[in-house]
């Protein structure tokens, strides 16, 4: 940060997805990564947008936001929703 003292960071947690919830190795769940990001960002006073919890997608409505694709990547509607949430996070923090 000393090379760019005016640089501002914001992080996002991963979004919910239709897969089994595992991420990476060692049996970690996606929620574990989201929780770790929130904890580390709080310790370092870095803003974070919690897409995992705030994104309204779940197992009952994911087809609307994710479409018939791979269950991991949002469709255009989902991308628009995430964009709005990110914009709100930027306005709230900067």
PDB file of C-alpha atoms in Angstrom:
ATOM      1  CA  UNK A   1       0.000   0.000   0.000  1.00  0.00           C
ATOM      2  CA  UNK A   2       2.944   2.363   0.374  1.00  0.00           C
ATOM      3  CA  UNK A   3       3.463   2.349  -3.408  1.00  0.00           C
ATOM      4  CA  UNK A   4      -0.154   3.435  -3.933  1.00  0.00           C
ATOM      5  CA  UNK A   5      -1.369   5.117  -0.726  1.00  0.00           C
ATOM      6  CA  UNK A   6      -4.609   6.335  -2.335  1.00  0.00           C
ATOM      7  CA  UNK A   7      -5.612   2.914  -3.626  1.00  0.00           C
ATOM      8  CA  UNK A   8      -8.966   1.755  -2.257  1.00  0.00           C
ATOM      9  CA  UNK A   9      -9.946  -1.899  -2.082  1.00  0.00           C
ATOM     10  CA  UNK A  10     -13.277  -3.620  -1.830  1.00  0.00           C
ATOM     11  CA  UNK A  11     -13.799  -7.381  -1.735  1.00  0.00           C
ATOM     12  CA  UNK A  12     -16.772  -9.606  -2.463  1.00  0.00           C
ATOM     13  CA  UNK A  13     -17.609 -13.002  -1.135  1.00  0.00           C
ATOM     14  CA  UNK A  14     -18.454 -15.709  -3.667  1.00  0.00           C
ATOM     15  CA  UNK A  15     -22.113 -16.128  -4.571  1.00  0.00           C
ATOM     16  CA  UNK A  16     -24.236 -19.145  -3.690  1.00  0.00           C
ATOM     17  CA  UNK A  17     -24.152 -21.781  -6.384  1.00  0.00           C
ATOM     18  CA  UNK A  18     -26.034 -24.925  -7.229  1.00  0.00           C
ATOM     19  CA  UNK A  19     -23.114 -27.281  -6.836  1.00  0.00           C
ATOM     20  CA  UNK A  20     -22.675 -29.160  -3.594  1.00  0.00           C
ATOM     21  CA  UNK A  21     -21.210 -26.136  -1.802  1.00  0.00           C
ATOM     22  CA  UNK A  22     -17.644 -27.377  -1.674  1.00  0.00           C
ATOM     23  CA  UNK A  23     -14.827 -25.145  -2.792  1.00  0.00           C
ATOM     24  CA  UNK A  24     -11.184 -25.953  -3.130  1.00  0.00           C
ATOM     25  CA  UNK A  25      -9.780 -28.927  -1.342  1.00  0.00           C
ATOM     26  CA  UNK A  26      -9.842 -30.337   2.159  1.00  0.00           C
ATOM     27  CA  UNK A  27     -13.650 -30.458   2.216  1.00  0.00           C
ATOM     28  CA  UNK A  28     -14.096 -26.734   2.782  1.00  0.00           C
ATOM     29  CA  UNK A  29     -17.542 -25.342   2.106  1.00  0.00           C
ATOM     30  CA  UNK A  30     -18.130 -22.152   0.144  1.00  0.00           C
ATOM     31  CA  UNK A  31     -19.662 -20.584   3.251  1.00  0.00           C
ATOM     32  CA  UNK A  32     -16.328 -21.158   5.026  1.00  0.00           C
ATOM     33  CA  UNK A  33     -14.562 -19.058   2.407  1.00  0.00           C
ATOM     34  CA  UNK A  34     -17.215 -16.344   2.656  1.00  0.00           C
ATOM     35  CA  UNK A  35     -16.880 -16.271   6.442  1.00  0.00           C
ATOM     36  CA  UNK A  36     -13.081 -16.141   6.254  1.00  0.00           C
ATOM     37  CA  UNK A  37     -13.228 -13.232   3.811  1.00  0.00           C
ATOM     38  CA  UNK A  38     -15.571 -11.312   6.104  1.00  0.00           C
ATOM     39  CA  UNK A  39     -13.314 -11.946   9.081  1.00  0.00           C
ATOM     40  CA  UNK A  40     -10.061 -10.971   7.345  1.00  0.00           C
ATOM     41  CA  UNK A  41     -11.608  -7.884   5.761  1.00  0.00           C
ATOM     42  CA  UNK A  42     -13.001  -6.778   9.128  1.00  0.00           C
ATOM     43  CA  UNK A  43      -9.608  -7.233  10.806  1.00  0.00           C
ATOM     44  CA  UNK A  44      -7.968  -5.122   8.101  1.00  0.00           C
ATOM     45  CA  UNK A  45     -10.785  -2.590   7.852  1.00  0.00           C
ATOM     46  CA  UNK A  46     -11.355  -3.371   4.180  1.00  0.00           C
ATOM     47  CA  UNK A  47     -14.953  -3.137   2.932  1.00  0.00           C
ATOM     48  CA  UNK A  48     -16.556  -6.298   1.649  1.00  0.00           C
ATOM     49  CA  UNK A  49     -19.847  -6.925  -0.132  1.00  0.00           C
ATOM     50  CA  UNK A  50     -21.316 -10.169   1.163  1.00  0.00           C
ATOM     51  CA  UNK A  51     -22.788 -11.582  -2.026  1.00  0.00           C
ATOM     52  CA  UNK A  52     -23.052 -15.038  -0.488  1.00  0.00           C
ATOM     53  CA  UNK A  53     -25.710 -13.879   1.975  1.00  0.00           C
ATOM     54  CA  UNK A  54     -27.167 -10.821   0.232  1.00  0.00           C
ATOM     55  CA  UNK A  55     -27.610 -12.280  -3.260  1.00  0.00           C
ATOM     56  CA  UNK A  56     -31.198 -13.468  -3.307  1.00  0.00           C
ATOM     57  CA  UNK A  57     -30.418 -16.658  -5.174  1.00  0.00           C
ATOM     58  CA  UNK A  58     -31.093 -20.007  -3.531  1.00  0.00           C
ATOM     59  CA  UNK A  59     -31.993 -23.584  -4.419  1.00  0.00           C
ATOM     60  CA  UNK A  60     -35.608 -22.586  -5.124  1.00  0.00           C
ATOM     61  CA  UNK A  61     -35.039 -19.722  -7.579  1.00  0.00           C
ATOM     62  CA  UNK A  62     -31.569 -20.252  -9.055  1.00  0.00           C
ATOM     63  CA  UNK A  63     -32.904 -21.035 -12.541  1.00  0.00           C
ATOM     64  CA  UNK A  64     -34.185 -17.435 -12.787  1.00  0.00           C
ATOM     65  CA  UNK A  65     -30.776 -15.939 -11.897  1.00  0.00           C
ATOM     66  CA  UNK A  66     -28.433 -18.609 -13.235  1.00  0.00           C
ATOM     67  CA  UNK A  67     -30.369 -19.939 -16.191  1.00  0.00           C
ATOM     68  CA  UNK A  68     -29.867 -23.435 -17.528  1.00  0.00           C
ATOM     69  CA  UNK A  69     -26.072 -23.056 -17.574  1.00  0.00           C
ATOM     70  CA  UNK A  70     -23.486 -24.609 -15.312  1.00  0.00           C
ATOM     71  CA  UNK A  71     -25.052 -23.637 -11.964  1.00  0.00           C
ATOM     72  CA  UNK A  72     -22.015 -21.550 -11.076  1.00  0.00           C
ATOM     73  CA  UNK A  73     -22.133 -18.491 -13.338  1.00  0.00           C
ATOM     74  CA  UNK A  74     -25.099 -16.112 -13.314  1.00  0.00           C
ATOM     75  CA  UNK A  75     -27.036 -15.242 -16.440  1.00  0.00           C
ATOM     76  CA  UNK A  76     -27.610 -11.637 -17.576  1.00  0.00           C
ATOM     77  CA  UNK A  77     -30.272 -11.049 -14.907  1.00  0.00           C
ATOM     78  CA  UNK A  78     -27.961 -12.380 -12.204  1.00  0.00           C
ATOM     79  CA  UNK A  79     -25.085 -10.282 -13.484  1.00  0.00           C
ATOM     80  CA  UNK A  80     -27.269  -7.171 -13.402  1.00  0.00           C
ATOM     81  CA  UNK A  81     -28.268  -7.936  -9.831  1.00  0.00           C
ATOM     82  CA  UNK A  82     -24.653  -8.435  -8.766  1.00  0.00           C
ATOM     83  CA  UNK A  83     -23.690  -5.205 -10.545  1.00  0.00           C
ATOM     84  CA  UNK A  84     -26.326  -3.307  -8.591  1.00  0.00           C
ATOM     85  CA  UNK A  85     -25.131  -4.815  -5.324  1.00  0.00           C
ATOM     86  CA  UNK A  86     -21.527  -3.923  -6.142  1.00  0.00           C
ATOM     87  CA  UNK A  87     -22.521  -0.355  -7.059  1.00  0.00           C
ATOM     88  CA  UNK A  88     -24.344  -0.021  -3.742  1.00  0.00           C
ATOM     89  CA  UNK A  89     -21.274  -1.370  -1.932  1.00  0.00           C
ATOM     90  CA  UNK A  90     -19.063   1.191  -3.661  1.00  0.00           C
ATOM     91  CA  UNK A  91     -21.437   4.050  -2.865  1.00  0.00           C
ATOM     92  CA  UNK A  92     -21.727   2.923   0.766  1.00  0.00           C
ATOM     93  CA  UNK A  93     -17.972   2.723   1.271  1.00  0.00           C
ATOM     94  CA  UNK A  94     -16.456   5.414  -0.929  1.00  0.00           C
TER      95      UNK A  94
END
